[in-house]
Amino acid sequence: MRGGAQLVPLLLIAALPLSACSQRPIAEAQEAPVLVEPVGESGLSRVTLTDHAASRLGIQSGAVQDALVGRKRVAPGEVVTSGVATVIVVTAPDAGTVSAPAGGDLTAAGTRLSAGETVLLWRPLVAVNGETPVTEIVAPQDSVLVRLNVAAGQIVAAGQALFQLTDPSAMWVRVALNDSDLKKVDRQQPARVLVGAAGDGAALSAHVVATPAGGDAPAGYSGAALYYNPDRKDHGLTLGERVRVELPLIGTGTHRLVVPYEAVIYDLNGDSWIYTNPEPLIFVRAAVEIDYVEADLAVLAKGPPLGTAVVTTGAAELYGAEFGVGE
């Protein structure tokens, strides 16, 4: 009996820690970190998180917004003569031989010339008063050398074309595109011609003047391309110069509903979704149709209305929580 009396306190001491430890898991089990419930017969689920779970997943919310979107694409371009430019043809005064200006080479096509600037030298084949004087053949006005028709040392006939000039402001920028990209360009909006080695120089505004696909390009202009005319005559572009052209795409300058692209998730079928946040800590997936992505914004073709609260950060983690991925 004395031994039994000593056992009672020992049993109580042993039992108390077990009882106390069992109460905490039961309390925690009553508040699961993620609760997933069906939303009627929609096939969607309502996901409810605890404060701790939302914090752990890094959930942040924003709203579907209205934005003035700009769609652009940068493409290579080349400066060419205008399809409506007046071309001046300079010819040989008589039969003779042509050569480069003293101490130099023949002027290259694309060179800007001032009125009176020497392009090449001409010497008659037949002596005049026993002499064959050298004549400087010059540009009659400020112009651009479009084409050099002769080579140094070449014998030319009287009236033969030596070179061709045009107005330096009469330049277009040709942008070659494939048929698919050609259809995406908004031809009503101005493009920006970016000059400089990396397109980091001045930007010139330019408008579409012709497109072979539209049948309005001058003779000799063919292929899938757009031709842009700089808005300024003092554009400083040089024939044959390579530039970059920032093209406006269809949809530029219109108001559209957008969400951060980070808010969009894709399921195994490739369907796109975002999570709406109708109440604090409650989230429901909503199907969206993405028209296009510009920078870090997804422009919606279909989706929740303006102002709908949506998850902007942590959507992928929330998707995993909804379907038990990573548990």
mmCIF file of C-alpha atoms in Angstrom, residues 30 39 47 55 74-75 103 110 114 120 127 131 141 150 171 184 207 210 227 251 294 303:
data_model
loop_
_atom_site.group_PDB
_atom_site.id
_atom_site.type_symbol
_atom_site.label_atom_id
_atom_site.label_comp_id
_atom_site.label_asym_id
_atom_site.label_seq_id
_atom_site.Cartn_x
_atom_site.Cartn_y
_atom_site.Cartn_z
ATOM 1 C CA GLN A 30 -9.245 23.889 -36.473
ATOM 2 C CA VAL A 39 -17.805 27.597 -56.107
ATOM 3 C CA VAL A 47 -9.235 29.560 -51.826
ATOM 4 C CA SER A 55 2.333 36.289 -45.820
ATOM 5 C CA VAL A 74 11.933 48.450 -83.841
ATOM 6 C CA ALA A 75 13.024 47.322 -87.310
ATOM 7 C CA GLY A 103 44.468 63.905 -104.865
ATOM 8 C CA GLY A 110 25.193 58.971 -101.250
ATOM 9 C CA SER A 114 27.287 71.711 -102.214
ATOM 10 C CA LEU A 120 34.988 64.461 -111.197
ATOM 11 C CA ALA A 127 42.863 68.738 -128.428
ATOM 12 C CA GLU A 131 45.743 71.457 -125.695
ATOM 13 C CA GLN A 141 23.127 72.856 -106.799
ATOM 14 C CA VAL A 150 31.407 56.109 -114.826
ATOM 15 C CA MET A 171 14.772 60.865 -99.058
ATOM 16 C CA LYS A 184 0.508 44.679 -87.807
ATOM 17 C CA HIS A 207 4.865 59.061 -92.022
ATOM 18 C CA ALA A 210 3.990 54.128 -99.972
ATOM 19 C CA TYR A 227 8.373 53.656 -97.111
ATOM 20 C CA GLY A 251 -3.694 49.218 -81.068
ATOM 21 C CA GLU A 294 3.704 45.017 -73.815
ATOM 22 C CA GLY A 303 -11.320 39.206 -68.367
#
